[in-house]
Coordinates of C-alpha atoms in Angstrom, one line a residue:
X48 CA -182.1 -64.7 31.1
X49 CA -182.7 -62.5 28.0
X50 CA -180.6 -59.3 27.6
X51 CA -181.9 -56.5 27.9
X52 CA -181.3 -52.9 27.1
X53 CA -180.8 -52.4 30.8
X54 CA -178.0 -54.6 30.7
X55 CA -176.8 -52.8 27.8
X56 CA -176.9 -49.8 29.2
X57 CA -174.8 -51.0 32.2
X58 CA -172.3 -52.5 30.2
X59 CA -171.7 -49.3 28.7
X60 CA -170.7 -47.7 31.6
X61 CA -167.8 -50.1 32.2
X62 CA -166.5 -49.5 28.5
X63 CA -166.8 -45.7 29.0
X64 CA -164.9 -46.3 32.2
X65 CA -166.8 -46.2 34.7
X66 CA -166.7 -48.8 37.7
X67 CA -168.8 -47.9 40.7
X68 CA -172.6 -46.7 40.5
X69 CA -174.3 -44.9 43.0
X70 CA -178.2 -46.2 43.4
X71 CA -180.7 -45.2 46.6
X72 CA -181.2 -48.3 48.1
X73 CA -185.5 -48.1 47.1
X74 CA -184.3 -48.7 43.8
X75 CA -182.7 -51.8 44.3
X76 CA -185.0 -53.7 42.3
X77 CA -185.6 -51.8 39.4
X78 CA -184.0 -52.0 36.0
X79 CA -181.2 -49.8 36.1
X80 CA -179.4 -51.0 39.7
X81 CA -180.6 -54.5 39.2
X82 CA -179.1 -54.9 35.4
X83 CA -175.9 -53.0 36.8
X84 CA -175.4 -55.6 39.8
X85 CA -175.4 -58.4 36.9
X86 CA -172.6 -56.9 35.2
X87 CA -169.2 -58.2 37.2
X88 CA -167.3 -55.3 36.2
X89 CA -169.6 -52.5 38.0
X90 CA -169.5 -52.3 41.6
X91 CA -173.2 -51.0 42.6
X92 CA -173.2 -49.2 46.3
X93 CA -176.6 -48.6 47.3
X94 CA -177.2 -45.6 49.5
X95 CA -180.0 -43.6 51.4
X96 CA -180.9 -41.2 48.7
X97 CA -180.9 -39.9 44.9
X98 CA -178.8 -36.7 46.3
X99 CA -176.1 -38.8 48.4
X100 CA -175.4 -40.9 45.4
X101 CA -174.6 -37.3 43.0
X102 CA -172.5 -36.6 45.9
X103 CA -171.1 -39.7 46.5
X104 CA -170.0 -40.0 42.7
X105 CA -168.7 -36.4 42.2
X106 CA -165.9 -36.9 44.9
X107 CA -164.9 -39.7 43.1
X108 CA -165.1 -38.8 40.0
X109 CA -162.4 -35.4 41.4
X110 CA -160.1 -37.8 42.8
X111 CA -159.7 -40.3 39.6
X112 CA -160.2 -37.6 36.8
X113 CA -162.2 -40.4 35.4
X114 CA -166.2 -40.5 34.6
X115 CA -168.6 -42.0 37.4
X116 CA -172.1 -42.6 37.5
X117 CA -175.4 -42.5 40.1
X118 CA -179.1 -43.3 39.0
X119 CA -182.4 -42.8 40.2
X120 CA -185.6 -43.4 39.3
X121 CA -188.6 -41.4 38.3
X122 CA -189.5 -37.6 38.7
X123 CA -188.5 -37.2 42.2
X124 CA -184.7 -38.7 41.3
X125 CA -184.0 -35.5 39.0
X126 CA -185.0 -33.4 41.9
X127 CA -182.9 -35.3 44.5
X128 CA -180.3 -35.2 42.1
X129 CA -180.1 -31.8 41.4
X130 CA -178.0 -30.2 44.2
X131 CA -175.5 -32.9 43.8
X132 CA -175.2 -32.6 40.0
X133 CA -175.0 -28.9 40.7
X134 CA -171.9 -29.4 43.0
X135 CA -170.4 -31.5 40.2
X136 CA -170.9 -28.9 37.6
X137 CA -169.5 -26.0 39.8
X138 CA -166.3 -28.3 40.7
X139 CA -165.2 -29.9 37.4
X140 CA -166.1 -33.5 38.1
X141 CA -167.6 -36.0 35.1
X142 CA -170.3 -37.5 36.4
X143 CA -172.8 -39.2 34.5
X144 CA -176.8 -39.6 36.1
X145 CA -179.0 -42.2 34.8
X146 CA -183.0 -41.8 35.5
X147 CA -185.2 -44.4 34.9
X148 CA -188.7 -42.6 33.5
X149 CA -192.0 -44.7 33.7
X150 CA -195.1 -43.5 32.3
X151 CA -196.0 -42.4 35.9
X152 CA -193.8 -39.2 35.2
X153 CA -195.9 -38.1 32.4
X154 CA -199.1 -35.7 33.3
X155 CA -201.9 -35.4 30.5
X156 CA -199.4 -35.9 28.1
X157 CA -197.1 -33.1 29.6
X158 CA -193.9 -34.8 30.3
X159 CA -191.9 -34.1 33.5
X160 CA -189.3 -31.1 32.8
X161 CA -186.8 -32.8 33.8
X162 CA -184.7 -31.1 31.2
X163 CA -185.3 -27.8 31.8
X164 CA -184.6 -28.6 35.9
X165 CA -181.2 -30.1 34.6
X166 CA -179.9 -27.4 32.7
X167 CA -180.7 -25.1 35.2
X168 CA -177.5 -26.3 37.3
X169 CA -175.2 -27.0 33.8
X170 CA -176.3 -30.0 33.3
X171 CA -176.7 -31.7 29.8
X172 CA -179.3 -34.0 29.2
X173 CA -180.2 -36.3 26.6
X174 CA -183.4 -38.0 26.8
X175 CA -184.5 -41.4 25.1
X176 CA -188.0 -41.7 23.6
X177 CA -187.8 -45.2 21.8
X178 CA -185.7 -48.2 22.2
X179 CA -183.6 -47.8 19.2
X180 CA -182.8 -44.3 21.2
X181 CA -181.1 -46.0 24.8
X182 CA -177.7 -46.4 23.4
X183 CA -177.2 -43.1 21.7
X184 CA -178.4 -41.5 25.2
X185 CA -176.2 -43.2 27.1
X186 CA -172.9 -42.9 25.2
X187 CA -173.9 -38.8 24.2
X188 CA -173.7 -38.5 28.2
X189 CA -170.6 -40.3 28.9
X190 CA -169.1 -38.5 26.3
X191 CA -170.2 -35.1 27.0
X192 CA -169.5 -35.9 31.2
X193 CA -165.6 -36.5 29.8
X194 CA -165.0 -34.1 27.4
X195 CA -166.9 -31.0 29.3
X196 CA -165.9 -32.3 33.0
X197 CA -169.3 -32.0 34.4
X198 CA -172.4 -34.0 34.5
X199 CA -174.7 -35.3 32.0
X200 CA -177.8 -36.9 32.5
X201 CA -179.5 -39.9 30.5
X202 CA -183.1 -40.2 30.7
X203 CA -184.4 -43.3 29.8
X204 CA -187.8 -44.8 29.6
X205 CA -188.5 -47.9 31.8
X206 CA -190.3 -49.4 28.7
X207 CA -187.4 -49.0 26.3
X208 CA -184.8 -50.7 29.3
X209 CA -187.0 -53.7 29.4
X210 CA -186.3 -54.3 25.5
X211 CA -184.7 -56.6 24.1
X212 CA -181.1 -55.6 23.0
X213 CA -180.6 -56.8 19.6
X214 CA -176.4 -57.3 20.1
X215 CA -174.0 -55.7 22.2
X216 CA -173.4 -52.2 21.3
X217 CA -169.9 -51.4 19.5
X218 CA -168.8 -48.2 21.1
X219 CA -165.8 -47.3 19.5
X220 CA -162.7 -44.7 20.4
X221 CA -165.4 -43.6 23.4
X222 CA -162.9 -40.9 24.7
X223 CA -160.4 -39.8 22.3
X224 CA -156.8 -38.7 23.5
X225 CA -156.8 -35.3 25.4
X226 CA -156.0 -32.2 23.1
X227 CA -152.6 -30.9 23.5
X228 CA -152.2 -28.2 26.8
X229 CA -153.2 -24.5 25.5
X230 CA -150.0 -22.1 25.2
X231 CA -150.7 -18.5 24.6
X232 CA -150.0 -16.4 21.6
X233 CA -145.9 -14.6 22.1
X234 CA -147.7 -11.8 22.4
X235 CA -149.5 -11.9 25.0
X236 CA -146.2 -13.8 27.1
X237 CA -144.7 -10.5 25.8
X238 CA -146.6 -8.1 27.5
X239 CA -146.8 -10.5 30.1
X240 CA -143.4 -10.4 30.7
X241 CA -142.8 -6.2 30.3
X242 CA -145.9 -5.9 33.2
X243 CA -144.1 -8.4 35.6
X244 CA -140.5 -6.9 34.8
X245 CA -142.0 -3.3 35.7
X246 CA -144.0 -4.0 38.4
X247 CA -142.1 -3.8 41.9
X248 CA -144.3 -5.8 44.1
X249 CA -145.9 -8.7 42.4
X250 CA -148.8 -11.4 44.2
X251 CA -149.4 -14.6 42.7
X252 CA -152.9 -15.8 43.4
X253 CA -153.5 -19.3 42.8
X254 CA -156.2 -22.1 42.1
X255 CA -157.5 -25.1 41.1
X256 CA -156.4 -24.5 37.8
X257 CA -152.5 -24.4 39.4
X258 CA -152.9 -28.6 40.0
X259 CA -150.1 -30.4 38.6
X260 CA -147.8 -27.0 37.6
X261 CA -147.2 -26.5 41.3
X262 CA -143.4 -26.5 41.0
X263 CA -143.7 -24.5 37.9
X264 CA -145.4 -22.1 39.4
X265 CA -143.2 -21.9 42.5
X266 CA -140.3 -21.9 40.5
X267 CA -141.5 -18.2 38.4
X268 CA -142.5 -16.7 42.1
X269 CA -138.7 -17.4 43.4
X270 CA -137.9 -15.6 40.3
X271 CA -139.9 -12.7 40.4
X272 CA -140.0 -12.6 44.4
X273 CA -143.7 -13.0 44.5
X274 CA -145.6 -14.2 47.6
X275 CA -148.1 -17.3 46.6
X276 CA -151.8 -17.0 47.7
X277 CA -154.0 -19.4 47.1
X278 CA -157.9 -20.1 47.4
X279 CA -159.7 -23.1 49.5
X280 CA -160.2 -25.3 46.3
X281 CA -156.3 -24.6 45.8
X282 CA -155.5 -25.2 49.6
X283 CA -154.2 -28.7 48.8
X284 CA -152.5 -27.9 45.4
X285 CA -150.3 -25.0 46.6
X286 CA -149.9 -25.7 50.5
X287 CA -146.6 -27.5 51.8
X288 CA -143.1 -27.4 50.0
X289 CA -143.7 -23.7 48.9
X290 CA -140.8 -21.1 50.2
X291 CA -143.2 -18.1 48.9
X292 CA -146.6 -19.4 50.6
X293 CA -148.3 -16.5 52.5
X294 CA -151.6 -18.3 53.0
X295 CA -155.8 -18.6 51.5
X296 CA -157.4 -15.8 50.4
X297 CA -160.7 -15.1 50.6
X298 CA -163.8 -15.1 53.3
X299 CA -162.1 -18.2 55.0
X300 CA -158.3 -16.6 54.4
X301 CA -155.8 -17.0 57.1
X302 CA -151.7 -16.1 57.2
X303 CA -150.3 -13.4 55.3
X304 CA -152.3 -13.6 52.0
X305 CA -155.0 -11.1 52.7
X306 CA -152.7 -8.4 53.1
X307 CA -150.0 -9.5 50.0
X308 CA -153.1 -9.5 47.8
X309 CA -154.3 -6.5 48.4
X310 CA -150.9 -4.4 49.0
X311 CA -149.2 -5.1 45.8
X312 CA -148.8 -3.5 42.3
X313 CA -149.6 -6.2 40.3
X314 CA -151.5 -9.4 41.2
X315 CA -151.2 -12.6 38.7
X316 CA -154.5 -14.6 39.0
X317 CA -153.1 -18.3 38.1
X318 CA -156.3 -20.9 37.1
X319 CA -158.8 -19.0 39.5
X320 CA -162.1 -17.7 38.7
X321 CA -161.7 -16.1 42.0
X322 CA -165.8 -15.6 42.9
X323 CA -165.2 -13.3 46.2
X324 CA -164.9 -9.7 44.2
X325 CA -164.3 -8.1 47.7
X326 CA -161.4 -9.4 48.4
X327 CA -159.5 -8.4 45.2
X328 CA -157.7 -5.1 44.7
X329 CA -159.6 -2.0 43.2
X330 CA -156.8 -0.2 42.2
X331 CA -154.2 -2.5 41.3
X332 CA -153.2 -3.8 37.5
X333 CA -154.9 -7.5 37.3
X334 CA -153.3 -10.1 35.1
X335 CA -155.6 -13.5 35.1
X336 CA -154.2 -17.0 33.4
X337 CA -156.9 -19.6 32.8
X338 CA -157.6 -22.1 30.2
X339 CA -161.5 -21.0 30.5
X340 CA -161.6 -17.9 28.0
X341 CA -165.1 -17.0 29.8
X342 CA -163.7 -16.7 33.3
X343 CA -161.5 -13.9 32.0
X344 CA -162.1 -10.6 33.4
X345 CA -165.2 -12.0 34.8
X346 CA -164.4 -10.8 38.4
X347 CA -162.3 -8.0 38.1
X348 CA -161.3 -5.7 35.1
X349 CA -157.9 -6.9 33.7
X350 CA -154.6 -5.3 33.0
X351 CA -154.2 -8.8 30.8
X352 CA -156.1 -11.6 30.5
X353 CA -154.0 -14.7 28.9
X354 CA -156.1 -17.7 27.6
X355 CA -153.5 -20.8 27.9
X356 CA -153.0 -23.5 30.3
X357 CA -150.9 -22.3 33.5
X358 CA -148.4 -24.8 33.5
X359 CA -147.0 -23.4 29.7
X360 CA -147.9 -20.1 30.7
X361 CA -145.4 -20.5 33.9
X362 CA -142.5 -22.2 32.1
X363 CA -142.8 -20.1 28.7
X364 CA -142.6 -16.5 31.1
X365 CA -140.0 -17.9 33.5
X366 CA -137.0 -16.8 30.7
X367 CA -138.5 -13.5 29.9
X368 CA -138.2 -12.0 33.7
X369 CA -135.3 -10.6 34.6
X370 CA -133.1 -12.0 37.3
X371 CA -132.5 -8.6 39.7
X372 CA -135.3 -8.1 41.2
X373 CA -135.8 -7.1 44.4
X374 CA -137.4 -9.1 47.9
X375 CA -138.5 -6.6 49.8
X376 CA -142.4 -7.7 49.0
X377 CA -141.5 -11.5 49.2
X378 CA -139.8 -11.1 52.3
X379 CA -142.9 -8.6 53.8
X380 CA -145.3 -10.4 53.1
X381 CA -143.7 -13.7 54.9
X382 CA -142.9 -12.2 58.2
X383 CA -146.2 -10.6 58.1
X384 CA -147.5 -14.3 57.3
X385 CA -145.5 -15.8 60.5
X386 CA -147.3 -13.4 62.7
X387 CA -150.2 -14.3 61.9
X388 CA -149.9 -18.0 61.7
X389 CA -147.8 -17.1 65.1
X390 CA -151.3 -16.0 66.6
X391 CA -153.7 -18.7 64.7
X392 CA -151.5 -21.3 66.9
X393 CA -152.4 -19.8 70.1
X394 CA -155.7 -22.4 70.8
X395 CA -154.0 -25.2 69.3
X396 CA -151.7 -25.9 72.3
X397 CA -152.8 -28.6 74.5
X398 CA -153.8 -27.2 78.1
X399 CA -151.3 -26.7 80.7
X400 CA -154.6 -26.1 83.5
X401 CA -157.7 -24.4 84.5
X402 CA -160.3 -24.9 81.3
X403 CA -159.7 -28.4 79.9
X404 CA -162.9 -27.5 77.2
X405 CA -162.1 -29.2 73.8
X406 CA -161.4 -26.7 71.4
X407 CA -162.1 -27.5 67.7
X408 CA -159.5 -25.7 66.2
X409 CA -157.3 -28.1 68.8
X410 CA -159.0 -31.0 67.9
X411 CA -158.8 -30.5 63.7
X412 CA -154.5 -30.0 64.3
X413 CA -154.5 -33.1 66.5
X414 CA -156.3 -34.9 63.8
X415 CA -154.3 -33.4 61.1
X416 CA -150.8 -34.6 62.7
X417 CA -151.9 -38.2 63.2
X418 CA -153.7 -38.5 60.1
X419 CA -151.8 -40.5 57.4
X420 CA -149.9 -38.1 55.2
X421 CA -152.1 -39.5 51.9
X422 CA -155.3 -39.0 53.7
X423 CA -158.6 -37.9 51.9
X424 CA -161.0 -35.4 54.2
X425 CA -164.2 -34.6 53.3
X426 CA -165.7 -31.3 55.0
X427 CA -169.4 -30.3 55.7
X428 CA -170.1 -26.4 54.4
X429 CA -169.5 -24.1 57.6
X430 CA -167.8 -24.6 60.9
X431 CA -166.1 -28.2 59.8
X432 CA -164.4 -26.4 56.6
X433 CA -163.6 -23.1 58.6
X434 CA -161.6 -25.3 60.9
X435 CA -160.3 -27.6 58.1
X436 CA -159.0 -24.6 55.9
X437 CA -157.0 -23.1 58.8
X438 CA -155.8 -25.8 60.9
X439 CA -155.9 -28.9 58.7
X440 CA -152.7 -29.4 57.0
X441 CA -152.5 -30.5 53.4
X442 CA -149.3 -31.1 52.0
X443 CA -147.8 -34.4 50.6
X444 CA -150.6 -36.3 48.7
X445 CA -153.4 -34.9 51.3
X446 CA -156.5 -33.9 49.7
X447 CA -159.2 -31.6 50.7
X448 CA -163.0 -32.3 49.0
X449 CA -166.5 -30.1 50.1
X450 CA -168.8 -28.5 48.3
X451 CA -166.5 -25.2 47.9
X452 CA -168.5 -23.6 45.7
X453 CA -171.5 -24.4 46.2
X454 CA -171.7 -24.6 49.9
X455 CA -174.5 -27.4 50.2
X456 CA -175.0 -28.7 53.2
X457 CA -174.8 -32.5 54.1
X458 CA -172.5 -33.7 51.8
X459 CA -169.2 -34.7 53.6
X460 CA -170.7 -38.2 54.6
X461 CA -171.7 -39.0 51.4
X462 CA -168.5 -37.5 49.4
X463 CA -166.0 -39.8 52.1
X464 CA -167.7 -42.8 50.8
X465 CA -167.4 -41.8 47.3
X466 CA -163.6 -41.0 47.9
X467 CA -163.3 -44.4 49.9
X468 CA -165.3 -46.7 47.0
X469 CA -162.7 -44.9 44.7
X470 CA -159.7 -45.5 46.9
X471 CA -160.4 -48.6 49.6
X472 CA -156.1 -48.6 50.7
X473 CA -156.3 -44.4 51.1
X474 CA -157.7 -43.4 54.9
X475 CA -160.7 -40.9 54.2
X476 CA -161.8 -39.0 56.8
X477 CA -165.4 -36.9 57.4
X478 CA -165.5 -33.8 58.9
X479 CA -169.3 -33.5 59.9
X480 CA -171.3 -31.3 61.5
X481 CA -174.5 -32.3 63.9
X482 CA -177.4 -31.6 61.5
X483 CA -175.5 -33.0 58.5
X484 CA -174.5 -36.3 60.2
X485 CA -178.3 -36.3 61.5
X486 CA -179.4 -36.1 58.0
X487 CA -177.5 -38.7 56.4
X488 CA -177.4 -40.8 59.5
X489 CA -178.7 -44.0 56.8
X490 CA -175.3 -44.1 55.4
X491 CA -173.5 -45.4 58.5
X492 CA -175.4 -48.4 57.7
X493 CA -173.7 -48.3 53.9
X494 CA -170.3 -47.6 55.5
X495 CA -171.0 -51.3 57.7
X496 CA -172.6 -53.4 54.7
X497 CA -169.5 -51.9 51.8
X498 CA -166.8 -52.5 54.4
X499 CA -165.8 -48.8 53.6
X500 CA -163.9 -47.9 56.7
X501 CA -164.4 -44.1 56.6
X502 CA -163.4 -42.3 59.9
X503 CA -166.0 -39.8 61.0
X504 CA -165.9 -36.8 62.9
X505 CA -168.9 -35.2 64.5
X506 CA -168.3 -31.5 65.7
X507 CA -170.9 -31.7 68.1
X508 CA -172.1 -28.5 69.9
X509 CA -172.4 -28.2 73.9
X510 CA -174.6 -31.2 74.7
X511 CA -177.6 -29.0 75.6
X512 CA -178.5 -26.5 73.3
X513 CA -180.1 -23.1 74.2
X514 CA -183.5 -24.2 74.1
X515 CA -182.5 -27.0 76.6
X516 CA -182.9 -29.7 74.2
X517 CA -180.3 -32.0 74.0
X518 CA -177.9 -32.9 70.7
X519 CA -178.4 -36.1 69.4
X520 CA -176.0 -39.2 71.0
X521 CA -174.0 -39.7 67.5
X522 CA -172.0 -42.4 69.5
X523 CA -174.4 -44.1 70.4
X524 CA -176.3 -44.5 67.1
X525 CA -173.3 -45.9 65.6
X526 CA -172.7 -48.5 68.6
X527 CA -176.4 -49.6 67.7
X528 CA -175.5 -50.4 64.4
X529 CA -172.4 -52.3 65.5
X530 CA -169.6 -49.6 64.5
X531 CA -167.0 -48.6 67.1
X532 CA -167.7 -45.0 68.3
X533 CA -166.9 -42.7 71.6
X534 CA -167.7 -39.1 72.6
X535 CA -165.4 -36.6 74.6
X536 CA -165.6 -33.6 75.9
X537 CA -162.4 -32.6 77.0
X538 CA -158.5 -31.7 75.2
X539 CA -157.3 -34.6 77.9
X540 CA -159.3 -37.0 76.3
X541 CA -158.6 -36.3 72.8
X542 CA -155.4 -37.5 72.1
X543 CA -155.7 -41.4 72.7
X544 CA -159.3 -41.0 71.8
X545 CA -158.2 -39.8 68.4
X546 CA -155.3 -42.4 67.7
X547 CA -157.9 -45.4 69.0
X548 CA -160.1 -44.0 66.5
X549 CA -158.1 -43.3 63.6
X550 CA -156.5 -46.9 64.5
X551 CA -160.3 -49.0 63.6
X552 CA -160.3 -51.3 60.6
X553 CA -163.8 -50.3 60.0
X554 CA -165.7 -47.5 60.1
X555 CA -165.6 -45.8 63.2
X556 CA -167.2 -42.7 64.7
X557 CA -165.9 -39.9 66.8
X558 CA -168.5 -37.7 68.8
X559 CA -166.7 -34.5 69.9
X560 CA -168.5 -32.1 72.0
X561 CA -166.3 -28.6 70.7
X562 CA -166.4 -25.5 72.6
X563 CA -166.4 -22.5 69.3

């Protein structure tokens, strides 16, 4: 068989790095999917929709750092697409979207605006009118996906794919070494240094932005005696193995952190563009560290803001504070942090008698403490992340994926199987809620037919609903399609139910009807 630019196209993928694509399965026999399942080194997962495979691709491309890619075809694929490029924008993942246009899209000679659509959510998009124009799409969105962590979309006309490519493209240094790490002018670590050294009680907040400086930044907060708060996206990043941890801020915040952010004199912001305005200090001098210069004072007016990356911010300031200082605040703010994790506990104990309900806050610290200490979860916007930013456990090498800033719905399902494509020895787990689960129900079949043994978890409501209409049997829609799966009801049941579960060497559903 001739080579094609289709085939072209997919063997530029694997030289840019990528190695799974994301396809919905009704596009299994066009040009894209079908040239990319003739290319050995491209694994091609076909799923229900255009949206699950953005989803699917942005959790892996967070956990590897490196570019991966989903495709669709036509007019409606940019639209299905949209939300899940949008989450992949908003959380700093490279993903690159190919869409196959036909002349179908095209209306009286008005093309589709797919363009306009895409950079309405931050996405770039280079479209290909001609043959000659296919490769230059392509490799302008893998290297805009890498350098600008974030998606970028290639459209390409079905006519030009079907070409004949002329030789195989020469792509060159694709992705050139990383820039060195950002350190700040002595300046600004100056005054940096003379607003910590005066300030009596000092918060640090922390981020995303705080991943791989975590002992760096522990190390300044022993120094200046600074209780460590940290944001959902950061829960993972900062939580474990931290002597000044007082807890997540914000609308989901637990512990101590809350209080320490608010009652302080100055609070460090560390790689955050912390979004909830509410819960920051109105009074209070506000210092913010990020390597984006436009997230700087974006939230709150700033005492300082220092452009540089955190990690040489951290180590650079760590000689410049003085070693006296005082641990009245530190030590506050951590016994006020015990009592409240001292009363968050409470409905985690197993039953001693009388109301043997199952309890979902119960249910997510059972499944956090026999859940392998690497282990991915995936969790669906509302209830299933409340519960998994209070009572799910991170430290170790645990990580934590939803849509956090976003807050689309229906996307845990498809982000576990992008996390287990990416990572087939890691356990992932799902933690779903009923309507999400009902409306990706397809991708149990994906999770039997790609051997991707992704653990689900439904938190099912009470099995008749105020209406009187009963929820949906999620155990027994899996057993149809040949996957082990069990409900239960009560705490008594939930132990044994979870290990048996979590035990499966496939994918395996558990339907838990949670009292809230």
């Amino acid at each position: 068989m001739d080579r094609t630019l289709s085939d072209t196209t997919a063997h530029l993928l694997v030289q840019g790095g990528v190695q799974r694509l994301y396809y919905p399965a009704g596009d299994r026999n066009t040009l894209l999917p079908a040239a990319a399942r003739r290319e050995p080194a491209l694994r091609c997962i076909a799923v229900c929709h255009a949206e699950t495979a953005a989803f699917a691709a942005a959790a892996e491309a967070l956990l590897t750092g490196q570019a991966s890619a989903c495709c669709g075809c036509g007019a409606s694929a940019v639209l299905s697409l949209l939300r899940g490029l949008c989450e992949a924008r908003r959380s700093g993942a490279p993903v690159v979207a190919l869409v196959q246009r036909s002349a179908a899209d095209e209306d009286g000679g008005q093309m589709f605006p797919a363009a306009a659509l895409l950079r309405h959510v931050g996405a770039d998009c280079f479209r290909a009118h001609a043959p000659g124009q296919v490769v230059s799409s392509v490799l302008a969105a893998l290297r805009t996906a890498r350098a600008r962590r974030g998606p970028a979309v290639a459209e390409l006309p079905a006519a030009a794919l079907a070409a004949p490519a002329e030789a195989p493209a020469l792509v060159g240094d694709l992705f050139p070494a990383p820039s060195a790490a950002a350190c700040p002018s002595g300046d600004s670590l100056l005054r940096l240094a003379t607003l910590v050294n005066k300030a009596a009680r000092v918060t640090f907040l922390c981020g995303i932005g705080c991943a791989g400086a975590k002992q760096d930044i522990v190390s300044l907060a022993r120094r200046v005696q600074a209780p460590i708060a940290y944001t959902l996206r950061a829960k993972d990043v900062m939580e474990g193995d931290n002597p000044c941890e007082v807890g997540m801020a914000g609308p989901m915040g637990w512990g101590g952190a809350p209080v320490a952010v608010a009652d302080c004199d100055l609070l460090i912001m560390w790689g955050t563009d912390f979004p909830f305005e509410a819960a920051l200090p109105v009074h209070t001098a506000v210092v913010q560290v990020d390597t984006d210069a436009a997230a700087l004072g974006r939230r709150v007016p700033l005492a300082l803001g220092v452009h540089g990356d955190v990690r040489e911010v951290a180590r650079a300031l760590l000689p410049l504070i003085r070693r006296d200082r005082g641990d009245e605040h530190l030590c506050a703010a951590r016994c006020r942090h015990r009592r409240c994790v001292a009363e968050m506990e409470q409905p985690v104990r197993a039953p001693e008698g009388g109301d043997s309900s199952l309890h979902a806050e119960y249910l997510m610290r059972l499944v956090s403490d026999l859940a392998e200490p690497d282990a991915v979860f995936t969790a669906e916007s509302g209830e299933p992340l409340l519960w998994a930013a209070r009572y799910l456990r991170t430290a170790d090498a645990r990580r934590l994926l939803g849509s956090f800033r976003l807050a689309a719905d229906s996307c845990a399902l498809a982000m576990a199987l992008g996390a287990k494509a990416a990572f087939p020895s890691r356990q992932v787990i799902a933690l779903c809620h009923a309507e999400g689960l009902s409306r990706l129900s397809g991708l149990l079949r994906t999770l039997r037919d790609e051997h991707l043994a992704v653990k689900i978890l439904v938190y099912n409501r009470a099995r008749e609903s105020e209406e009187g209409s009963s929820c949906p049997d999620f155990a027994a829609l899996a057993q149809s399609m040949g996957l082990p799966a069990e409900r239960i009801d009560t705490e008594e049941q939930a132990g044994t139910a979870v290990k048996r579960w979590l035990a499966q060497p496939c994918p395996a559903l558990l339907d838990a009807s949670v009292e809230h």
